[in-house]
mmCIF file of C-alpha atoms and ligand atoms in Angstrom:
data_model
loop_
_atom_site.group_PDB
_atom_site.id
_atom_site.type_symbol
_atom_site.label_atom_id
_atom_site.label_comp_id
_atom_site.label_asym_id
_atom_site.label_seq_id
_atom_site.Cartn_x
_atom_site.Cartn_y
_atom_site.Cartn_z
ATOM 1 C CA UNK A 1 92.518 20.540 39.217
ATOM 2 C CA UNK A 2 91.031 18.953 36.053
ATOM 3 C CA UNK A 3 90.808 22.310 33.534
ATOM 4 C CA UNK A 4 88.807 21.527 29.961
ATOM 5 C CA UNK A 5 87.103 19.573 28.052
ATOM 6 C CA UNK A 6 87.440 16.221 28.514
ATOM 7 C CA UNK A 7 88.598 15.557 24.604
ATOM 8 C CA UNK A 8 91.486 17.949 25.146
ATOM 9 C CA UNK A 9 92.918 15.708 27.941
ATOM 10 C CA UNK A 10 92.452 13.145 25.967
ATOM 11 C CA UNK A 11 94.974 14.542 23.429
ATOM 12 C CA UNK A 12 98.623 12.505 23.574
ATOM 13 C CA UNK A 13 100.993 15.224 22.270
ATOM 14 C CA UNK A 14 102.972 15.111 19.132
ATOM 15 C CA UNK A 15 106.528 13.740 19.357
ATOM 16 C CA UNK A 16 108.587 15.610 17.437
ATOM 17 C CA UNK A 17 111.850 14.663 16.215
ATOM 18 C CA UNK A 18 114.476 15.204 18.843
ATOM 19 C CA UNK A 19 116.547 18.533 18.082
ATOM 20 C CA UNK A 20 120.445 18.173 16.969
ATOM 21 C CA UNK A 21 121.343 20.360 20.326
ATOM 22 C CA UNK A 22 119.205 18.135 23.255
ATOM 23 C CA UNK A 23 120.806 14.774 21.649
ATOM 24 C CA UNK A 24 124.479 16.169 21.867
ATOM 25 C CA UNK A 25 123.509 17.361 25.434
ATOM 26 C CA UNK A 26 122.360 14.002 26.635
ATOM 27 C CA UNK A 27 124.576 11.747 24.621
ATOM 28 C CA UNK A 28 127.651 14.304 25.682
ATOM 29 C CA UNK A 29 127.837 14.564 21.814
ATOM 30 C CA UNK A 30 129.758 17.335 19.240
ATOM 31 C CA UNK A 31 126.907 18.884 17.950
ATOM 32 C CA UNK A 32 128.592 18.874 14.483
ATOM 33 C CA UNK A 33 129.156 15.335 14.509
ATOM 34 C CA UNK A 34 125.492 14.876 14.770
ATOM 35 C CA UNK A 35 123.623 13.832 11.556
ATOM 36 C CA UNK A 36 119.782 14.538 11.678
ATOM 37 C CA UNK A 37 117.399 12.485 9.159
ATOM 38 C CA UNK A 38 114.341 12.714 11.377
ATOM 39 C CA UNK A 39 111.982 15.386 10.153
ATOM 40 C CA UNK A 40 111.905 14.649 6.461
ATOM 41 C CA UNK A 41 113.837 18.004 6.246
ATOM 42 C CA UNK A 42 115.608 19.323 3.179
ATOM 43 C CA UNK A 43 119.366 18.344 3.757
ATOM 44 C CA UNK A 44 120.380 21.391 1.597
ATOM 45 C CA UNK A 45 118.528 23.580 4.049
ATOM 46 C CA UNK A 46 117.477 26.924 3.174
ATOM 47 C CA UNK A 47 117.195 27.931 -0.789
ATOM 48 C CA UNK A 48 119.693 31.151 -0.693
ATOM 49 C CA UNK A 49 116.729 32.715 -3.223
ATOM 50 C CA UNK A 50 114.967 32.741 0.004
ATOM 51 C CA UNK A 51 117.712 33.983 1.916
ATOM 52 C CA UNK A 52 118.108 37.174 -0.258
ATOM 53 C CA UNK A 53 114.551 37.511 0.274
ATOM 54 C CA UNK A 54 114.122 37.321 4.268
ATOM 55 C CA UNK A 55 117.298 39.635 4.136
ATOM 56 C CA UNK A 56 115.334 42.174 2.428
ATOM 57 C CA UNK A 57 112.051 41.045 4.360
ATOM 58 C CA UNK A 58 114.038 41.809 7.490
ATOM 59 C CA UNK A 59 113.749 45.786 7.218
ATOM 60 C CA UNK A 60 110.331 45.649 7.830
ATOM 61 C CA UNK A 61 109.672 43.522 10.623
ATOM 62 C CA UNK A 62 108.213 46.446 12.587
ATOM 63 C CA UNK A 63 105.154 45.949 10.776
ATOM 64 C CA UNK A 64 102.318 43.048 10.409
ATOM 65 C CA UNK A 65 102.717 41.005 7.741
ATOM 66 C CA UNK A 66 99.977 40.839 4.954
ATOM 67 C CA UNK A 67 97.557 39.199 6.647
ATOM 68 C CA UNK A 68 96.291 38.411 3.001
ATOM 69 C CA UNK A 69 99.187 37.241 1.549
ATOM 70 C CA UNK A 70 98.823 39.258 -1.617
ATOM 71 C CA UNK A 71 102.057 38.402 -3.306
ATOM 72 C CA UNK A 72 102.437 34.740 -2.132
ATOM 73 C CA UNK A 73 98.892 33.831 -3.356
ATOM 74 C CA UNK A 74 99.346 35.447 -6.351
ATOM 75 C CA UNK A 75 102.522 33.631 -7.185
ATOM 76 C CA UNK A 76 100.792 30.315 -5.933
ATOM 77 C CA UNK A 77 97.980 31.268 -8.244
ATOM 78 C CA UNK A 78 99.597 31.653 -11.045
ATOM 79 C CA UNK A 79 101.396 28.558 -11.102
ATOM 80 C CA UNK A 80 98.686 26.744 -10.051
ATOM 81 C CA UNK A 81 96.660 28.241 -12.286
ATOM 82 C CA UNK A 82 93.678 28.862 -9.981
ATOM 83 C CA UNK A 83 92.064 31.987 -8.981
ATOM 84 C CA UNK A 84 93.699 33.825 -5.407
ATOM 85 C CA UNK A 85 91.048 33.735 -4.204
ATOM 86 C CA UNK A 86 90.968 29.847 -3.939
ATOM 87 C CA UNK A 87 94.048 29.877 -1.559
ATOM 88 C CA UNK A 88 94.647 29.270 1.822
ATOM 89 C CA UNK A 89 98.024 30.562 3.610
ATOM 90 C CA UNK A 90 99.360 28.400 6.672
ATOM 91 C CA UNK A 91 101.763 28.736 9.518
ATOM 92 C CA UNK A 92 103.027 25.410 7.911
ATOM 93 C CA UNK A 93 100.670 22.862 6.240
ATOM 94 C CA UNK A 94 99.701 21.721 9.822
ATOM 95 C CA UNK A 95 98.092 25.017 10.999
ATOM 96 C CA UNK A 96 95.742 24.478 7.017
ATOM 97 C CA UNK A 97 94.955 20.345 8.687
ATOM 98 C CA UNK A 98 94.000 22.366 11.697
ATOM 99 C CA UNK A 99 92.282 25.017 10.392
ATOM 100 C CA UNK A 100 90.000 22.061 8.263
ATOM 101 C CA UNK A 101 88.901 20.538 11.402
ATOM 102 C CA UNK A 102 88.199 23.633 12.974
ATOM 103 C CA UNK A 103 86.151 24.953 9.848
ATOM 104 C CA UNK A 104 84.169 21.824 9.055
ATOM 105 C CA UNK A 105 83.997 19.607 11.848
ATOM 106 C CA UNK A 106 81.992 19.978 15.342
ATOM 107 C CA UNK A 107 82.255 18.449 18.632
ATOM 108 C CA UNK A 108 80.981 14.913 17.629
ATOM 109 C CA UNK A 109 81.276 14.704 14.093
ATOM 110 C CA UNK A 110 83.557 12.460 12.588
ATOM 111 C CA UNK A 111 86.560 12.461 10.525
ATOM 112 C CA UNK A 112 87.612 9.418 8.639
ATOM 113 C CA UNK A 113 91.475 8.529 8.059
ATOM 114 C CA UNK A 114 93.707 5.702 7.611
ATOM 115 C CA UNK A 115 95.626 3.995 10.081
ATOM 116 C CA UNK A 116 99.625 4.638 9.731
ATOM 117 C CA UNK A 117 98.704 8.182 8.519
ATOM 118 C CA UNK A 118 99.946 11.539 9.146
ATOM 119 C CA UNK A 119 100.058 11.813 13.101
ATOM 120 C CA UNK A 120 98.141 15.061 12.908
ATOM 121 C CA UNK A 121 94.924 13.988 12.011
ATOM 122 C CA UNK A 122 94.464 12.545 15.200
ATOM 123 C CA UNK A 123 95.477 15.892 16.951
ATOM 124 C CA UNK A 124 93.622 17.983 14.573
ATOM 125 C CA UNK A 125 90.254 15.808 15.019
ATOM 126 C CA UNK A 126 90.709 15.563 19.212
ATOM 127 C CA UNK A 127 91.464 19.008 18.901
ATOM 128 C CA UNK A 128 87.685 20.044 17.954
ATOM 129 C CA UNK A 129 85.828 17.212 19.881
ATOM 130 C CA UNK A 130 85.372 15.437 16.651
ATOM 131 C CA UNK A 131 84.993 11.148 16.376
ATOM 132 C CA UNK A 132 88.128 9.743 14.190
ATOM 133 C CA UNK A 133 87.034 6.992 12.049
ATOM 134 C CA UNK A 134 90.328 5.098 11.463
ATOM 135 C CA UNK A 135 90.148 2.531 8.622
ATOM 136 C CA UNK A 136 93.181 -0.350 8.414
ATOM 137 C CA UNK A 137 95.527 0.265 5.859
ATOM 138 C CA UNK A 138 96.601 -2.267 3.292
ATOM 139 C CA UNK A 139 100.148 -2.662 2.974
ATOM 140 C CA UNK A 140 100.753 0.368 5.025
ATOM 141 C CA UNK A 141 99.142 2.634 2.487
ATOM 142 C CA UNK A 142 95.575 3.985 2.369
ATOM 143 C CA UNK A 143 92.779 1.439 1.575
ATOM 144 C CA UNK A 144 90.703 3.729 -0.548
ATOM 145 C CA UNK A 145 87.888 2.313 -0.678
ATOM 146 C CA UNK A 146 87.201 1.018 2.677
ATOM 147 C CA UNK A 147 87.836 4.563 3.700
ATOM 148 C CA UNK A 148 85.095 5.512 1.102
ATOM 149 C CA UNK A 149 82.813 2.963 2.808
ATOM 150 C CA UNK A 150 83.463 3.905 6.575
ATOM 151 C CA UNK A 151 81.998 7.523 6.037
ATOM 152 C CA UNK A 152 79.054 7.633 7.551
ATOM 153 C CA UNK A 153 76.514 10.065 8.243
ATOM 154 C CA UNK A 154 78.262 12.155 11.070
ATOM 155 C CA UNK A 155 81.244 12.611 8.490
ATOM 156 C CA UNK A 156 82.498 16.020 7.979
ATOM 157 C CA UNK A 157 86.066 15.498 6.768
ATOM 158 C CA UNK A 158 88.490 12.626 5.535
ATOM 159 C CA UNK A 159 92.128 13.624 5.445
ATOM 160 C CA UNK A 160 94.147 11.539 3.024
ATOM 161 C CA UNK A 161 97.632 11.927 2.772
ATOM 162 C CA UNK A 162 99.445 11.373 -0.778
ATOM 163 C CA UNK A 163 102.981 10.262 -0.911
ATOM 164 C CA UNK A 164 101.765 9.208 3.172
ATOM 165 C CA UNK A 165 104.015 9.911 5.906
ATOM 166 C CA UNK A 166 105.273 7.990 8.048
ATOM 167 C CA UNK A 167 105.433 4.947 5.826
ATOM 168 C CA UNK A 168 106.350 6.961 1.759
ATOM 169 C CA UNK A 169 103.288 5.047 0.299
ATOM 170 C CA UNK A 170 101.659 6.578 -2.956
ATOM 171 C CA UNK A 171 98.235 6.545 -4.283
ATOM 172 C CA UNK A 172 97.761 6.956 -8.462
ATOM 173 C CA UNK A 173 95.825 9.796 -10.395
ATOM 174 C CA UNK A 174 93.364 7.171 -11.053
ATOM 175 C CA UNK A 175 92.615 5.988 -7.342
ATOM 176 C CA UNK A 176 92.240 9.512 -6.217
ATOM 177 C CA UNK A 177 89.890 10.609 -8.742
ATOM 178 C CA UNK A 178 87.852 7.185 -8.280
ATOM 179 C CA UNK A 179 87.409 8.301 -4.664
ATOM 180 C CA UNK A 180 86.936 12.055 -5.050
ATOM 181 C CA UNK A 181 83.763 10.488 -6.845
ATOM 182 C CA UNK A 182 82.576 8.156 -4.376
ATOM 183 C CA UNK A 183 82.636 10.678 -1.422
ATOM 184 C CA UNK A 184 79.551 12.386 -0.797
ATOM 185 C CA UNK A 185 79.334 16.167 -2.002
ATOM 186 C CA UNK A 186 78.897 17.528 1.875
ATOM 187 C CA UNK A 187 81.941 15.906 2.817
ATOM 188 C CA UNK A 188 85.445 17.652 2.358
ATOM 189 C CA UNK A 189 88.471 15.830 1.186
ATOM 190 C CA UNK A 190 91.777 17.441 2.704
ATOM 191 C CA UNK A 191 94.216 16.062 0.175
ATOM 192 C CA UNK A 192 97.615 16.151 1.878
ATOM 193 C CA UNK A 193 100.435 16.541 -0.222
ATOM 194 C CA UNK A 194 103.564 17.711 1.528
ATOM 195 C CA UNK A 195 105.962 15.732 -0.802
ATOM 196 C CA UNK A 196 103.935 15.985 -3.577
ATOM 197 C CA UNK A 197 107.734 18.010 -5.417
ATOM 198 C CA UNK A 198 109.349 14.618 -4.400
ATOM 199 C CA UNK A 199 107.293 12.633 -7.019
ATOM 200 C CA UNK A 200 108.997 10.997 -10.168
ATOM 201 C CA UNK A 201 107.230 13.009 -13.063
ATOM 202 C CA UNK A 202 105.442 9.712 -14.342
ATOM 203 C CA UNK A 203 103.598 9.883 -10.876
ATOM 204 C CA UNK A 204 102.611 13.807 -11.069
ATOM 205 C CA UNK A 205 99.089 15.152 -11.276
ATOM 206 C CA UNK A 206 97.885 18.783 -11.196
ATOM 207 C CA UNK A 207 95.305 18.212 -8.800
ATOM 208 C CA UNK A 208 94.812 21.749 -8.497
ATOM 209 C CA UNK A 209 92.608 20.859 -11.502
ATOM 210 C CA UNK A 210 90.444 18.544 -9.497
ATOM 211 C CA UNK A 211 89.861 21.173 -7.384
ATOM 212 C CA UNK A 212 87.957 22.991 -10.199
ATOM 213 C CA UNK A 213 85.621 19.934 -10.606
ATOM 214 C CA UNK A 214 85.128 19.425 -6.618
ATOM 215 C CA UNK A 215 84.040 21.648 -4.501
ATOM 216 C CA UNK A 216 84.717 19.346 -1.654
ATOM 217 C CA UNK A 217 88.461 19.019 -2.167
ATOM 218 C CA UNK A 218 91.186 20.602 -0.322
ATOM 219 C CA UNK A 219 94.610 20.720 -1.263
ATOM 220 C CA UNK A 220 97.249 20.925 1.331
ATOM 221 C CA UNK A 221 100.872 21.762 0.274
ATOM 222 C CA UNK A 222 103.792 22.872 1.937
ATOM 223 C CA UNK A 223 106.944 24.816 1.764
ATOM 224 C CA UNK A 224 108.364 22.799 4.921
ATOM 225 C CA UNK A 225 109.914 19.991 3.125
ATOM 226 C CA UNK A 226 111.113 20.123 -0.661
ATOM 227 C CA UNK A 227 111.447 23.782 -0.635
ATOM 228 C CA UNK A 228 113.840 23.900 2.354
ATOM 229 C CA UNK A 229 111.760 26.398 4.645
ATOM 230 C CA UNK A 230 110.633 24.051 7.181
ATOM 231 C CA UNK A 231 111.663 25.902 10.132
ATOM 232 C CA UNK A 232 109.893 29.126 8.463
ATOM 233 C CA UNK A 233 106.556 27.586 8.866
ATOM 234 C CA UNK A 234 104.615 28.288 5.467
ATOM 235 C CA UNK A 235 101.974 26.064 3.528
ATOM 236 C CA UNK A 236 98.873 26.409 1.933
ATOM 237 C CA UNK A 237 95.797 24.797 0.860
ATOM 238 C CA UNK A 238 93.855 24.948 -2.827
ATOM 239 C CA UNK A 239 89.971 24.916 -2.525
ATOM 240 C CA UNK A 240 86.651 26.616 -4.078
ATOM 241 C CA UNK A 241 85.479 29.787 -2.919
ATOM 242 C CA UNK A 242 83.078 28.179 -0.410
ATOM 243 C CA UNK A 243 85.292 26.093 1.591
ATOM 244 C CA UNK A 244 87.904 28.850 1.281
ATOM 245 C CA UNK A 245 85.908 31.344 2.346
ATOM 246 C CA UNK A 246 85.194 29.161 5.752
ATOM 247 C CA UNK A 247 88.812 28.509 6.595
ATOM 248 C CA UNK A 248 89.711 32.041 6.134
ATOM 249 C CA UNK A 249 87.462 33.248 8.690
ATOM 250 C CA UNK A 250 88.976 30.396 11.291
ATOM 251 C CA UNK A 251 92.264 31.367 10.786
ATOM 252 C CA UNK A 252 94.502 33.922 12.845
ATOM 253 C CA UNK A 253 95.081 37.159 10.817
ATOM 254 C CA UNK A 254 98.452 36.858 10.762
ATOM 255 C CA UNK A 255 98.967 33.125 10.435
ATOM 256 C CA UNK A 256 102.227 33.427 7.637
ATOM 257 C CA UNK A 257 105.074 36.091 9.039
ATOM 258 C CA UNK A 258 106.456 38.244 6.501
ATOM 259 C CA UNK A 259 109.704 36.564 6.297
ATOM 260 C CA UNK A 260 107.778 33.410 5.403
ATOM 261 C CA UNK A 261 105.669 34.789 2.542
ATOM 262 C CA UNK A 262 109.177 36.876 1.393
ATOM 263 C CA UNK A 263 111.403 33.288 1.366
ATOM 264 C CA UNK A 264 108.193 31.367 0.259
ATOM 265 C CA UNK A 265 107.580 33.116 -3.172
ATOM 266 C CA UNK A 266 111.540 33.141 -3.919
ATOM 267 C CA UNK A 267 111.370 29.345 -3.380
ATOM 268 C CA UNK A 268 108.690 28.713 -5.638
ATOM 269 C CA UNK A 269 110.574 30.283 -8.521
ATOM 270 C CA UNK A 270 113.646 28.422 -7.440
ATOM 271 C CA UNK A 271 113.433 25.631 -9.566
ATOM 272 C CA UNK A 272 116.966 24.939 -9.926
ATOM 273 C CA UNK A 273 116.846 24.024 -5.854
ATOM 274 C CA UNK A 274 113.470 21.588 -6.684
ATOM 275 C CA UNK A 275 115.214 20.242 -9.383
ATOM 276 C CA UNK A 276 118.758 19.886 -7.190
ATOM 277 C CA UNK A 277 116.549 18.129 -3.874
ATOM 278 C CA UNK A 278 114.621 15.634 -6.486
ATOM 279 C CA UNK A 279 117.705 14.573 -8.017
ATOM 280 C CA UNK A 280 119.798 14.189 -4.507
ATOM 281 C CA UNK A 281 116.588 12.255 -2.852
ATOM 282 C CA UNK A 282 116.425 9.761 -6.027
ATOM 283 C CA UNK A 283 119.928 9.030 -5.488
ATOM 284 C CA UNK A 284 119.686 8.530 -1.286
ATOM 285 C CA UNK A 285 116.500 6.311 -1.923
ATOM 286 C CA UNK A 286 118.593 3.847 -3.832
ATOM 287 C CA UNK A 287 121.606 3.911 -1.543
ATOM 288 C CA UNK A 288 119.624 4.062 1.971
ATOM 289 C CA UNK A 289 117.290 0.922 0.452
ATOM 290 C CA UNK A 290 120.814 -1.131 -1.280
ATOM 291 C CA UNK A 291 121.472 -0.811 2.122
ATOM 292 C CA UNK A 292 118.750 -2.356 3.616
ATOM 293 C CA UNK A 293 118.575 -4.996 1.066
ATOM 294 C CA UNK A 294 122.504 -5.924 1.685
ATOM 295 C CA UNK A 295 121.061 -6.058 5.631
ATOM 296 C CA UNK A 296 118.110 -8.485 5.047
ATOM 297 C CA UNK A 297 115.772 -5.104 6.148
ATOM 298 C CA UNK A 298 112.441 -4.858 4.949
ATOM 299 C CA UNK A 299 111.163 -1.560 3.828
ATOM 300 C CA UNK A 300 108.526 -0.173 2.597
ATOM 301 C CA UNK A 301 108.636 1.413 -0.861
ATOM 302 C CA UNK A 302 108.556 5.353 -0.500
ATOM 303 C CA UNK A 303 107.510 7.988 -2.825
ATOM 304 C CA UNK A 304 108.971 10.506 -0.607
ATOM 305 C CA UNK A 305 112.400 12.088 1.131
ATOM 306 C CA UNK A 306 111.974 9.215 3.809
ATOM 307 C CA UNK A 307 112.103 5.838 3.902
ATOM 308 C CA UNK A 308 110.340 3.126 6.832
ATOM 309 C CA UNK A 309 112.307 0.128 7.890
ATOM 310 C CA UNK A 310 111.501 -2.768 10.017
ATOM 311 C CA UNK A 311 115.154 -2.782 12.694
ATOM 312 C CA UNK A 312 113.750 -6.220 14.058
ATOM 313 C CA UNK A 313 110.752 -8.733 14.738
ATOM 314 C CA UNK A 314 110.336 -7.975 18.474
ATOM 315 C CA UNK A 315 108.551 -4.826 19.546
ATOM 316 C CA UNK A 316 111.410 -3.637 21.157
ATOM 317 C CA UNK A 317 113.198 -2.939 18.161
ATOM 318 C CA UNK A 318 112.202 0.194 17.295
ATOM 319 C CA UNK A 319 113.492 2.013 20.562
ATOM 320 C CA UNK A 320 116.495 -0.652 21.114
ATOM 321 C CA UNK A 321 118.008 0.687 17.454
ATOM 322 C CA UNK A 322 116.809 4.227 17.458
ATOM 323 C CA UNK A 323 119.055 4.234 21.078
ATOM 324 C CA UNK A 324 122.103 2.550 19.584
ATOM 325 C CA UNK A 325 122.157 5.062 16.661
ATOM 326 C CA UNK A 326 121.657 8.156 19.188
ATOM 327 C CA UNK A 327 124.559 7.149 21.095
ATOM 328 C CA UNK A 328 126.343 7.269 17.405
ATOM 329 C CA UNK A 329 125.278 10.757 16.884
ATOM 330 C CA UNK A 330 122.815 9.678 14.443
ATOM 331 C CA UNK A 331 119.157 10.936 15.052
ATOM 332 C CA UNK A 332 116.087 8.907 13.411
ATOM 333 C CA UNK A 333 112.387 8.982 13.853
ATOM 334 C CA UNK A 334 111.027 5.945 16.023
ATOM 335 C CA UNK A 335 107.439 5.197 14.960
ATOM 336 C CA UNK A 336 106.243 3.568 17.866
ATOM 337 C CA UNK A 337 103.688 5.890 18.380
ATOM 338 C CA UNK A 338 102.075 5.119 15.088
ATOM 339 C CA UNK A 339 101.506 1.567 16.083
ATOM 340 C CA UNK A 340 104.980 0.854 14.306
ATOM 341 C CA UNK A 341 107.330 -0.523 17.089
ATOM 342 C CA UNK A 342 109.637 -2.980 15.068
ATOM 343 C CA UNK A 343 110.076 0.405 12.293
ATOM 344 C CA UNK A 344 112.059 3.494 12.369
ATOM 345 C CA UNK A 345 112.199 6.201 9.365
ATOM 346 C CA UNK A 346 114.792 7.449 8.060
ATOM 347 C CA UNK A 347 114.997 10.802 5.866
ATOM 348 C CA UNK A 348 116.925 10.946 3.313
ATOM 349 C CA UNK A 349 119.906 13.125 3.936
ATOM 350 C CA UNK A 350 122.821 14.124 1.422
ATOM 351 C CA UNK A 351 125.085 11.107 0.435
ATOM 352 C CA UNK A 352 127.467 11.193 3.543
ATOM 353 C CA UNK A 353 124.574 11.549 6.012
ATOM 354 C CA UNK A 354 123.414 8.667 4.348
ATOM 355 C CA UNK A 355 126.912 6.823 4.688
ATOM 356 C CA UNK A 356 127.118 7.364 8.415
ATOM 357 C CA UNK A 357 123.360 6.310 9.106
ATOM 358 C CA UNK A 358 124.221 2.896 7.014
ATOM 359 C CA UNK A 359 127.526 2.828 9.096
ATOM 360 C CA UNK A 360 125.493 3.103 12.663
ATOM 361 C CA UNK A 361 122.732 1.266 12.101
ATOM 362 C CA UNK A 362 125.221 -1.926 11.077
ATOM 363 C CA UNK A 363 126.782 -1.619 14.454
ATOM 364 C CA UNK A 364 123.729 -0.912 16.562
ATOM 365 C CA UNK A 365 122.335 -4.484 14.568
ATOM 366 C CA UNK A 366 125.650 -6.546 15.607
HETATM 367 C C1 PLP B 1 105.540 17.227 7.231
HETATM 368 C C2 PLP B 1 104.116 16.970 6.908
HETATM 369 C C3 PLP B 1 103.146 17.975 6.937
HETATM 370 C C4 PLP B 1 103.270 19.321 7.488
HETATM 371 O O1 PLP B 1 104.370 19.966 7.587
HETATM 372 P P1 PLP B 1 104.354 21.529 7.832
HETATM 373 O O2 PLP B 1 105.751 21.783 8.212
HETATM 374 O O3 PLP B 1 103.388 21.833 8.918
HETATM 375 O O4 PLP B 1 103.931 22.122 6.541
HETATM 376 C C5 PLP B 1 101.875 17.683 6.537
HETATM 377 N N1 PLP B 1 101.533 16.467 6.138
HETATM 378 C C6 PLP B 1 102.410 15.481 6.099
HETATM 379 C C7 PLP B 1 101.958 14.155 5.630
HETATM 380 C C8 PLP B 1 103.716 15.695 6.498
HETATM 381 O O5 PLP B 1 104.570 14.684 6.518
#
């Protein structure tokens, strides 16, 4: 029996990293002993500001959460300095990708994004019938202005994701603005910034303050990576009153749980955790890439808590490495499935995490 449309079969479903507990089942592994740096997680976990929250939160679980997010947005408001009224909430920064495609794109139209991008703009673009319009990237980051030039008259939506994940690359204040300009006025621009907090402050922009000059621009945070809440599933997107206004009415009511908006706006005031992560990812940049320098790896230079190597010049590299460090205990994220079979990334974990994935992946290369 063949059920829906045909775009939805066409769908090839996300590949998540694997989970600590199914790798110590299959490997016959301690889960302990297992070191995880394949989600881009926060290796300092959950901010215990947001703990005392959710333990509060807890009480009143018997009820729905705000399906307005009252509190969150105005916290998010005020430090962004925009009105409430301009924000989004999201069950994570995916369901705000989703709920872009679902309020500005029809069965048809197209959506333009790079190649090596953010695996969920494929999903999110199937996922409503539209056409993806994937332009080559240039050095495995975003080629601007080719992307610029491929929208065409069918085009809805361009996603562009800035630090980029899977391969860390980073686009300047200067690019970004260039493009916002070039892009025509009916088309939105979902600017994707999950490790935007990751950024040296040399490379940081408030572009919440574009937002006030484009109506067209959406801003897509989240709380899944530098705050520590990824399993919590919060993010939230920045926009004008009109395109607000339209993703608001696609959304479920109750899209953020309470416990998520409670732990959320204790993060955000947390800066002491920010500052802790930023400092503790600077540091397991320089050691993960020493590494691969001492190795004769190529990488590619990341902005964010990740970084992409290349484990070998055959295609089979990719999976032949990401097997040998499994069998150590030591999950990755194999990027096959973003055309990148001779790559794997690696998140940055805390220093020892760091010291045992160096310490695998020299034995799986011998
Ligand atoms: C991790 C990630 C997200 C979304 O994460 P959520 O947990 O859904 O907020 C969005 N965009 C990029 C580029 C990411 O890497």
């Amino acid at each position: 029996m063949q059920f829906g449309p045909e775009y939805v079969r066409a769908i090839a479903p996300y590949q998540a990293g694997k989970p600590i507990a199914e790798v110590a089942r299959e490997f016959g592994l301690d889960e302990a002993s297992i070191v995880k740096l394949a989600s881009n997680e926060n290796p300092f976990g959950v901010p215990e500001s947001s703990k005392a929250a959710m333990a509060q939160a807890v009480l009143e679980l018997g009820r729905y959460p705000d399906a307005n997010g009252f509190e969150l947005k105005a916290a998010l408001a005020a430090r962004y300095d925009v009105p409430a009224d301009w924000i989004t909430l999201g069950n994570g920064s995916n369901d705000i990708l989703e709920i872009a495609a679902h309020a500005f794109v029809q069965k048809g139209e197209a959506v333009v994004f790079s190649q090596y991008s953010f695996a969920v703009y494929a999903l999110a673009t199937q996922g409503v019938g539209g056409r993806a319009i994937v332009v080559p990237a240039v050095n495995y980051g975003h080629d601007l202005a080719s992307m610029a030039a491929a929208i065409d008259a069918d085009t809805r939506l361009v996603y562009v994701a800035n630090p980029n994940n899977p391969t860390g690359t980073f686009i300047g204040a200067d690019e970004i603005e260039a493009f916002l300009k070039q892009v025509p006025a009916k088309v939105i621009v979902v600017l994707d910034e999950a490790y935007n907090e990751y950024l040296a402050p040399e490379h940081q922009f408030e572009s919440a303050s574009w937002v006030r000059k484009y109506p067209n621009l959406v801003v897509s945070r989240t709380f899944s990576k530098a705050y520590g809440l990824a399993g919590l599933r919060v993010g939230f997107a920045i926009a004008q009153l009109d395109a607000t206004d339209l993703m608001n009415r696609v959304r479920q009511p109750f899209n953020v749980n309470s416990l998520a908006q409670a732990a959320a706006i204790a993060a955000l005031n947390d800066k002491a955790f920010l500052a802790q992560g930023a400092e503790n990812n600077a540091q397991g940049y320089k050691q993960l890439v020493t590494a691969f320098e001492e190795l004769g790896l190529e990488y590619v230079p990341s902005f964010g808590n990740f970084v992409l190597v290349r484990v070998g010049q055959d295609d089979g590299a990719g999976a032949r490495i990401n097997l040998a460090l499994l069998k150590q205990g030591v999950i990755v994220r194999p990027v096959a499935a973003y055309g990148l079979p001779q790559w794997l990334r690696i998140s940055i974990g805390l220093p020892q995490e760091n010291a045992a994935f160096i310490e695998a992946l020299k034995k799986a290369l011998a």
